Short mmCIF file of C-alpha atoms and ligand atoms in Angstrom, two decimals:
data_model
loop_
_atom_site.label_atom_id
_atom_site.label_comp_id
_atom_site.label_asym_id
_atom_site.label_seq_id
_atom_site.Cartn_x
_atom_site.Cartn_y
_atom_site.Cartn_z
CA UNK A 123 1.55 15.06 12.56
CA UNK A 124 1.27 18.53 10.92
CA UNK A 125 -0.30 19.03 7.39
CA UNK A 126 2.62 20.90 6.45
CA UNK A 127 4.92 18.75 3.63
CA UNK A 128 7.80 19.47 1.74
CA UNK A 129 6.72 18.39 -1.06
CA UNK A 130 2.95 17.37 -2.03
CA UNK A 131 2.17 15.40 -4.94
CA UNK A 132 -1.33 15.47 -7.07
CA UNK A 133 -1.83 12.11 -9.16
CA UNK A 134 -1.34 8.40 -8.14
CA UNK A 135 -0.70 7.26 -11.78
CA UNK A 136 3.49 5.63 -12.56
CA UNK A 137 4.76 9.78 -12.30
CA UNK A 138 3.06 10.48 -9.14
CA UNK A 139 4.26 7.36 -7.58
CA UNK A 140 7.96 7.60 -8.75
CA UNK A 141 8.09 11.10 -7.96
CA UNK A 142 6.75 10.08 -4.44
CA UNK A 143 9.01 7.06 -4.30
CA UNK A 144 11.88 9.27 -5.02
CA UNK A 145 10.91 12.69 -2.79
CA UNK A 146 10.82 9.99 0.26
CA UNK A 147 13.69 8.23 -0.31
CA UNK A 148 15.55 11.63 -0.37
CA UNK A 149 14.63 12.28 3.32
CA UNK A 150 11.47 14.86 2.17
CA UNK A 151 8.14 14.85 4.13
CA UNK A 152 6.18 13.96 1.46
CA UNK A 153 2.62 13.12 0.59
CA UNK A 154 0.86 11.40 -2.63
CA UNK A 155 -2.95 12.11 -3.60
CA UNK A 156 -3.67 9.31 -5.99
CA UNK A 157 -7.04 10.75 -6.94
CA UNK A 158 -10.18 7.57 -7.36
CA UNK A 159 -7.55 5.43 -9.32
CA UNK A 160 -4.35 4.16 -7.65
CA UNK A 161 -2.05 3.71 -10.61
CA UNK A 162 -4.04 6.08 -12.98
CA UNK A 163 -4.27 4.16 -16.82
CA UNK A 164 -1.82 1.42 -16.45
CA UNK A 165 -4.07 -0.29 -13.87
CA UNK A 166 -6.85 -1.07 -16.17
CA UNK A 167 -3.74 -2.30 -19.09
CA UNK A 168 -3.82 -5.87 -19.94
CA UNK A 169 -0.10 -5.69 -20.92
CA UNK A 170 2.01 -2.71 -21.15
CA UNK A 171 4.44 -2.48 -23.72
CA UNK A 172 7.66 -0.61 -24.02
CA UNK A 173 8.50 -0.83 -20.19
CA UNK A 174 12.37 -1.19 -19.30
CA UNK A 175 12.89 -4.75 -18.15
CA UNK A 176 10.11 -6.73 -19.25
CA UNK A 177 10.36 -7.55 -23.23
CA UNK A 178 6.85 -9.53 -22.74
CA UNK A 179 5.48 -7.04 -21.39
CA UNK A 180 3.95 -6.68 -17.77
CA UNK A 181 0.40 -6.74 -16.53
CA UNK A 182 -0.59 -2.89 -15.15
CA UNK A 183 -2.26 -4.47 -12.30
CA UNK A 184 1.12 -6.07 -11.25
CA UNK A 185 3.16 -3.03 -12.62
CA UNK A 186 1.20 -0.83 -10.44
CA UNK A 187 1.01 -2.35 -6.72
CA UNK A 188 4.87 -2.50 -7.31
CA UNK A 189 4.96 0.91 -7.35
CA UNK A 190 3.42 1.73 -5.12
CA UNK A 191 5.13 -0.43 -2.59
CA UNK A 192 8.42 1.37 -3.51
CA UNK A 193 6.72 4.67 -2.58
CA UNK A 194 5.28 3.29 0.75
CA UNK A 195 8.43 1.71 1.58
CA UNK A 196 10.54 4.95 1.12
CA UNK A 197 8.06 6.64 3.58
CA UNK A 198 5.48 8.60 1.52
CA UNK A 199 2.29 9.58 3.01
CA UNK A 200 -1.08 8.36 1.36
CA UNK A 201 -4.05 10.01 0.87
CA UNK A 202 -6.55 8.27 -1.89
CA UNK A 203 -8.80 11.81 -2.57
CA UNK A 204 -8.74 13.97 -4.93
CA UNK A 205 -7.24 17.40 -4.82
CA UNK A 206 -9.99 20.01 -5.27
CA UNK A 207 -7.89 23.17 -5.64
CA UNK A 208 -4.21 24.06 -5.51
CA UNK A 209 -3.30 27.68 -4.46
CA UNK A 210 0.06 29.50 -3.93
CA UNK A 211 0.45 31.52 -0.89
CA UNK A 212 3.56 33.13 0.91
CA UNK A 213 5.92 30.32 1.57
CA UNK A 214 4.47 27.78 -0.70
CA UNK A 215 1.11 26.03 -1.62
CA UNK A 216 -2.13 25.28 0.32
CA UNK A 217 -3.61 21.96 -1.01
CA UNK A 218 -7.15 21.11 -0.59
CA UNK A 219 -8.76 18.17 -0.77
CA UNK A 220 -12.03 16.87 0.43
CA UNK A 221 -10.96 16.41 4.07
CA UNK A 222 -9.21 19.25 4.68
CA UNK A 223 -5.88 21.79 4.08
CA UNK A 224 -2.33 20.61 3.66
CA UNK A 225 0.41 23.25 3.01
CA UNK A 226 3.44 21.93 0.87
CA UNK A 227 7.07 24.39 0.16
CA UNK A 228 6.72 22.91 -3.07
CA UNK A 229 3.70 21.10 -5.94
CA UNK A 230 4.41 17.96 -8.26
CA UNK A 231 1.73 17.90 -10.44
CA UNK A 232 0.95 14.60 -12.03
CA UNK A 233 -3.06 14.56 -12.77
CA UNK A 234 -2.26 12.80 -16.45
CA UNK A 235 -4.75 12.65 -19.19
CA UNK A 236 -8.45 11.68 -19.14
CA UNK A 237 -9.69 9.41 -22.09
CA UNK A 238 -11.41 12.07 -24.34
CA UNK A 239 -15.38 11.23 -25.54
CA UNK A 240 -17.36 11.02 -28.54
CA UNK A 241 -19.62 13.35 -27.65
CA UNK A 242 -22.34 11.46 -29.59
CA UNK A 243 -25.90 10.22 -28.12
CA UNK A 244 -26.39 7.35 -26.53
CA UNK A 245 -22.55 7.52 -25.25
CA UNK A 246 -22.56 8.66 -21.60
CA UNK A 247 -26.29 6.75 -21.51
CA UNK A 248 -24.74 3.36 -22.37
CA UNK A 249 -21.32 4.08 -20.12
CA UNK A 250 -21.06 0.75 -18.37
CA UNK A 251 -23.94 -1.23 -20.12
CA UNK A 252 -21.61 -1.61 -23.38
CA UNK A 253 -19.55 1.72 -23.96
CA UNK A 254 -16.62 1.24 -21.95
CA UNK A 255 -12.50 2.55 -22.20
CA UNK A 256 -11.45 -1.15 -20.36
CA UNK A 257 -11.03 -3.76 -22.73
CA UNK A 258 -9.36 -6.49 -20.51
CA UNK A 259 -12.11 -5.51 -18.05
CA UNK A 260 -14.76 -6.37 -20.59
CA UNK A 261 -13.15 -9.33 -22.30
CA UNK A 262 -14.48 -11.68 -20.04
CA UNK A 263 -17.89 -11.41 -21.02
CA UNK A 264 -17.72 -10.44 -24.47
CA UNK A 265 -17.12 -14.10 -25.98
CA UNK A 266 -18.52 -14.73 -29.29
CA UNK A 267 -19.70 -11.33 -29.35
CA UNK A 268 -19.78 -8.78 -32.06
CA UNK A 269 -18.03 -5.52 -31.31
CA UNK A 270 -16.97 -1.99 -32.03
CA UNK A 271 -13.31 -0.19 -31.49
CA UNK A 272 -13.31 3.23 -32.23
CA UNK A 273 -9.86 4.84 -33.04
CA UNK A 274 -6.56 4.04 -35.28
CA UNK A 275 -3.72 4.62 -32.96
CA UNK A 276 -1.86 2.63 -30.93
CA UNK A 277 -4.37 2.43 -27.84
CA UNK A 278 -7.24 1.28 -29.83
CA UNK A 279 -5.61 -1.20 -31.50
CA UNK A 280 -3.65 -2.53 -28.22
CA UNK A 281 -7.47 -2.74 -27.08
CA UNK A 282 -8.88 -4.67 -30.03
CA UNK A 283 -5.49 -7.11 -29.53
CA UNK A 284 -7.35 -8.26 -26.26
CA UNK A 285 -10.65 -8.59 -28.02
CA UNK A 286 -9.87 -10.26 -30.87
CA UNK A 287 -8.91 -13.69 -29.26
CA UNK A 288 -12.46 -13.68 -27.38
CA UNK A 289 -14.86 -11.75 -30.27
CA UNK A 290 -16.45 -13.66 -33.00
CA UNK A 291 -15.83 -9.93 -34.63
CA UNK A 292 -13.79 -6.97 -33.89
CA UNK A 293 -14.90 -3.13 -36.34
CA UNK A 294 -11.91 -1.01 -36.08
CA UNK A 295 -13.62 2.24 -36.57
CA UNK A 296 -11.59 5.42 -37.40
CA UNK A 297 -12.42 8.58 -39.03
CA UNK A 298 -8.84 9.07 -40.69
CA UNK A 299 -7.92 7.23 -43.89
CA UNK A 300 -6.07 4.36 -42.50
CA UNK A 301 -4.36 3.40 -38.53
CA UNK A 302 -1.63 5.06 -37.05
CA UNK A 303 -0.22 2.69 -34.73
CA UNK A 304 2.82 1.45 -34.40
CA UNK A 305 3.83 -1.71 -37.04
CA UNK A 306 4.21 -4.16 -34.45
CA UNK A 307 0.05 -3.86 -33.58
CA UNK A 308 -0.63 -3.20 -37.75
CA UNK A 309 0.99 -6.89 -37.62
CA UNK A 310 -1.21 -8.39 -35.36
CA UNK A 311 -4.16 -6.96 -36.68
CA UNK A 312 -3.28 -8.05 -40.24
CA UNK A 313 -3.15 -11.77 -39.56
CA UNK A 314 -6.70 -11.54 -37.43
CA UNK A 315 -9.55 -13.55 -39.82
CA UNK A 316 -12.45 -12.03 -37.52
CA UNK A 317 -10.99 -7.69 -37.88
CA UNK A 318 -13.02 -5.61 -40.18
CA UNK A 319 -11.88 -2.06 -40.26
CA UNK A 320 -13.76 1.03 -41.12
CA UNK A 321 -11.69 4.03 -42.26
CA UNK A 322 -13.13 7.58 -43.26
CA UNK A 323 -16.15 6.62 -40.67
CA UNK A 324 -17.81 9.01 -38.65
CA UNK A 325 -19.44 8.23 -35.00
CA UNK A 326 -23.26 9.20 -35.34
CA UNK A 327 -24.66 7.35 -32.44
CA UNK A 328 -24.96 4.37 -29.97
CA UNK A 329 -28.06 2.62 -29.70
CA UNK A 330 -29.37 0.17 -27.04
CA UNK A 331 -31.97 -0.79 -24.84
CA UNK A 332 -30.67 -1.75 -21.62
CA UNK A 333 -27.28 -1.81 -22.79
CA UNK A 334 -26.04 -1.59 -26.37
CA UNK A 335 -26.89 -3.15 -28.84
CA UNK A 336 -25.82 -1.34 -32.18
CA UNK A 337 -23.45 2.03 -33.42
CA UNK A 338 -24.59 3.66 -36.25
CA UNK A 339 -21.67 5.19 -38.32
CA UNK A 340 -21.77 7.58 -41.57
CA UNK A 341 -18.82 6.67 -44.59
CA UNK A 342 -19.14 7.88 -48.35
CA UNK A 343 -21.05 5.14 -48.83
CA UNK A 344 -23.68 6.55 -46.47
CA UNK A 345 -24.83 5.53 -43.13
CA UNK A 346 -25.21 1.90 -41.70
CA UNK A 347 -26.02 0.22 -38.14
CA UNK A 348 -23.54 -2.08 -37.14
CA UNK A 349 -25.46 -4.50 -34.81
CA UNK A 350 -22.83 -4.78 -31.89
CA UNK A 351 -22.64 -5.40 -28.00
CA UNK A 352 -20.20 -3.09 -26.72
CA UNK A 353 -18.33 0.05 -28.17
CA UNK A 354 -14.78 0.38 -26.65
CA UNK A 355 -13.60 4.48 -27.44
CA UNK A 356 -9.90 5.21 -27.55
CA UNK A 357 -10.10 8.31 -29.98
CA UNK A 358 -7.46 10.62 -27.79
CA UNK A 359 -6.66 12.08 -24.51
CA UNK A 360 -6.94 15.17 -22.51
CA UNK A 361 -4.80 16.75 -20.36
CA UNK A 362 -6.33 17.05 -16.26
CA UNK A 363 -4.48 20.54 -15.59
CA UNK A 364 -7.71 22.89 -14.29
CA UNK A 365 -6.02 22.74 -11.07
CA UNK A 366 -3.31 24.76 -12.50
CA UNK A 367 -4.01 28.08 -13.97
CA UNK A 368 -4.20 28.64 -18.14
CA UNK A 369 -1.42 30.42 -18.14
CA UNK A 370 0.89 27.44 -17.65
CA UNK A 371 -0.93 25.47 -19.93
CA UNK A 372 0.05 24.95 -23.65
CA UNK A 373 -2.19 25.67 -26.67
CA UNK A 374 -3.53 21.97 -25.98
CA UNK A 375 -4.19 22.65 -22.11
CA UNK A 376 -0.76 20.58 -21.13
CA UNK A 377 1.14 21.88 -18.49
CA UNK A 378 4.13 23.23 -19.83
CA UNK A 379 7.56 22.84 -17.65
CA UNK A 380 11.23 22.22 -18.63
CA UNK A 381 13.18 18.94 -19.16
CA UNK A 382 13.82 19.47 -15.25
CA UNK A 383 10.05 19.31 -14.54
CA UNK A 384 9.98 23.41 -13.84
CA UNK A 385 6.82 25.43 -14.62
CA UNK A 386 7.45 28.84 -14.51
CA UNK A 387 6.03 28.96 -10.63
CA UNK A 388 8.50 28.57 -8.46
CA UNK A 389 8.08 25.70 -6.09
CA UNK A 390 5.72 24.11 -9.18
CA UNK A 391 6.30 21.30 -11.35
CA UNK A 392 4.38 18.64 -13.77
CA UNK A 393 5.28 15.41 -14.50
CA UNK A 394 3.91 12.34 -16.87
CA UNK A 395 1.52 12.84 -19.36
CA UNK A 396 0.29 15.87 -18.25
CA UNK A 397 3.26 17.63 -19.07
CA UNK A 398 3.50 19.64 -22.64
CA UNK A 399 5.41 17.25 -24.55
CA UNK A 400 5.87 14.02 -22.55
CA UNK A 401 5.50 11.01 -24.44
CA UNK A 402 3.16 9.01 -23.74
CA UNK A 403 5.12 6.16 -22.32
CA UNK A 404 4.76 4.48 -19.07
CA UNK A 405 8.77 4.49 -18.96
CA UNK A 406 8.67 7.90 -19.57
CA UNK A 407 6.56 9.65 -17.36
CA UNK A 408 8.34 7.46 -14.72
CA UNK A 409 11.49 9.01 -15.16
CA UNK A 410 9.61 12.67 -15.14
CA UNK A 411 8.43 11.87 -11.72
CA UNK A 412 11.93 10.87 -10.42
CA UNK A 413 13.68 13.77 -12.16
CA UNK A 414 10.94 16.03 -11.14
CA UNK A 415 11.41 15.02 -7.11
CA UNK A 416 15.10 15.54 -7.89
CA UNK A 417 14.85 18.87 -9.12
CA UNK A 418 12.53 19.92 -6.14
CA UNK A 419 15.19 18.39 -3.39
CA UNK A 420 18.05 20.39 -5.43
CA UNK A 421 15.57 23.51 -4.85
CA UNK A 422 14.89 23.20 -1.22
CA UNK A 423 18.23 22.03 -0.31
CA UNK A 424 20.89 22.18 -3.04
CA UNK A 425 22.36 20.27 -5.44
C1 FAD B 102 -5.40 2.35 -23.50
C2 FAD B 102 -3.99 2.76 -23.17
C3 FAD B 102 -2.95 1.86 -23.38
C4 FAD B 102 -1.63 2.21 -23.08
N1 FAD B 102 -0.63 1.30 -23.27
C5 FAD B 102 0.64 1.62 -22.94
C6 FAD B 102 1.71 0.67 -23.11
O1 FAD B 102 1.49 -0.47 -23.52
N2 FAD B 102 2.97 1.05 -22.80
C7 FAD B 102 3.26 2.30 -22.32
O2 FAD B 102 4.43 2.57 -22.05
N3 FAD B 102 2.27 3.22 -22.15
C8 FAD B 102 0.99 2.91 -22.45
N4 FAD B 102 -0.02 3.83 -22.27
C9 FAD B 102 0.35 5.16 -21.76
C10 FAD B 102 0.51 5.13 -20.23
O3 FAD B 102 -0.68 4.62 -19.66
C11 FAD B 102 0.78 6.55 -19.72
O4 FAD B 102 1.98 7.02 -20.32
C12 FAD B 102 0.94 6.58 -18.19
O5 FAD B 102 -0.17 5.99 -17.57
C13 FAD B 102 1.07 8.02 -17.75
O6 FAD B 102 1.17 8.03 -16.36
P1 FAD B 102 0.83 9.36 -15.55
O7 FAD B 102 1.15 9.05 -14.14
O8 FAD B 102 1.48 10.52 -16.18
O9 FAD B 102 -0.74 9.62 -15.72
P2 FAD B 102 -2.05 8.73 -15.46
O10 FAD B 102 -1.79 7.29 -15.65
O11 FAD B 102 -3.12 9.38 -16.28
O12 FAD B 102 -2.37 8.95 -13.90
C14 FAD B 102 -2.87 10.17 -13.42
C15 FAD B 102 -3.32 10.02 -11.98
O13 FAD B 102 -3.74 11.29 -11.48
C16 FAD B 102 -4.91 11.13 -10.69
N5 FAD B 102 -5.62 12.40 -10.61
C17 FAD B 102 -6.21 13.11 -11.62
N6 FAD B 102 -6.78 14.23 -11.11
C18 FAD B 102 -6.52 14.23 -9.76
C19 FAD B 102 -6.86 15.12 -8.69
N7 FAD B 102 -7.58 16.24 -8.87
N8 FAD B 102 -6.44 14.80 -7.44
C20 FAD B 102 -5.72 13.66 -7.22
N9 FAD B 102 -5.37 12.79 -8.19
C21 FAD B 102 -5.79 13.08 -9.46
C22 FAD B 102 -5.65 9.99 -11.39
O14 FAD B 102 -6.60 9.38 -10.53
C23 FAD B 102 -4.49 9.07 -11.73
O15 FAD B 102 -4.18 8.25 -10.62
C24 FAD B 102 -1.35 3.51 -22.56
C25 FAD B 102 -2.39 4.41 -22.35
C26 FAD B 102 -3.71 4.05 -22.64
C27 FAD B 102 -4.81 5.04 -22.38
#
């Protein structure tokens, strides 16, 4: 088999894999890099909200292998590396990854978001020995524990849902002057007994020995240690687009591209989260992967 693909597809998160899904099953050579995580965020979602069809919601790691059986099924090719440059040449792209070159007519790029730090000490020490992004991962050994979510909007709180049921406390820790997620989580939180929420708090430090063990956090009333085994961080997201030169990007570093899924390359588009715009939804950045393989099959061979 040749390296040479019509279409070529950077991210293995719900975009990557519907635009994959959807390339194949329109008779394209195609072939998916899904990067270190098959599935990108969803896997690591206890229950994902909001998606078409399931009004309890669905577990990521069931949403997820789905998916990616569609996308096998249809005929996409597999490669689980990640893409370590993307260049344009003459009739197309050359992709490189850590094996080797592939050369695709056209790019779907669908890298998604990476979830953003605090930047404070003790963080990246304590990654894995309390600080962790995974609540549903964590849960398990976290009963009767005390412990810290930092963040107001909807992911935080969706995060301190799982943890509330299994924590003997749950600090809601944001630096704005109340949360901003959606009612239905406000709810929840509301009728928890064990919640204490921190608002107008700013993230001075983790502490530990050989994993955490407190977070020390500065209000108007001054600064105070809350004693605490693990410190879950949802406080934003940034955009993965450094394969894709700046001036594509938006003022934020998304990729910017029409409701079609164009950038203003030809043969190059970004869909999901990635894209300038998107919104956030698993449903969502589904359908940008579909209509993004669409638009590149109406390219190459007409509507
Ligand atoms: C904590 C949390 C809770 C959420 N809850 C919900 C919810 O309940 N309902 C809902 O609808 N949405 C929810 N979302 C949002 C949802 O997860 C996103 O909308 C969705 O995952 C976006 O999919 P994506 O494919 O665009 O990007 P991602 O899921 O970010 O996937 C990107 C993929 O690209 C890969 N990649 C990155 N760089 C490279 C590279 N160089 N080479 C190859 N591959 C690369 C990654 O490994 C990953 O597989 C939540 C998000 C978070 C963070």
């Amino acid at each position: 088999m040749s390296n040479q693909y019509d279409v070529i597809i950077i991210g293995g998160g719900i975009a990557g894999l519907s635009a994959a899904t959807t390339a194949a099953r329109l008779g394209m050579r195609t072939l998916i890099f899904t990067g270190q995580v098959l599935g990108g965020h969803l896997v690591s979602i206890e229950k994902v909200d909001g998606f078409p069809g399931h009004p309890e919601g669905i577990p990521g790691f069931d949403l997820c292998p789905a998916t990616e059986e569609a996308a096998v099924e249809a005929g996409a090719e597999f490669a689980a590396e990640d893409v370590t440059e993307l260049k344009p040449v003459d009739d197309g792209f050359k992709v490189t990854s850590e094996t080797g070159d592939y050369s695709a007519r056209t790019v779907i790029v669908a890298t998604g978001t990476s979830l953003r730090m605090l930047g404070v000490p003790g963080e990246e020490e304590f990654f894995g020995k309390g600080v962790s992004h995974c609540a549903s991962c964590d849960a398990p050994m976290l009963k009767g524990k005390e412990v810290a979510v930092i963040g107001g909007g909807d992911s935080a709180l969706q995060e301190a849902l799982i943890l509330i049921p299994v924590c003997s406390k749950v600090t809601i820790v944001t630096d704005g002057e109340g949360l901003t997620a959606q009612a239905a989580y406000l709810t929840q939180i509301g009728e928890a007994s064990n919640v204490e929420i921190k608002t107008g708090a700013t993230v001075k430090e983790i502490s530990g020995d050989s994993a955490v063990t407190g977070l020390k956090i500065e209000t108007a009333a001054g600064e105070e240690t809350l004693a605490v085994d693990s410190v879950f961080v949802f406080i934003g997201l940034d955009p993965i687009s450094w394969l894709v030169p700046e001036k594509f990007h938006d003022e934020y570093g998304f990729i910017t591209a029409d409701t079609a899924m164009r950038t203003a390359k030809k043969g190059l588009y970004a869909a999901g989260t990635i894209r300038s715009g998107s919104a956030f939804r698993a449903a969502s950045a589904g359908g940008e992967g579909a209509t993004a393989a669409l638009s590149v099959f109406a390219d190459l061979y007409g509507e």
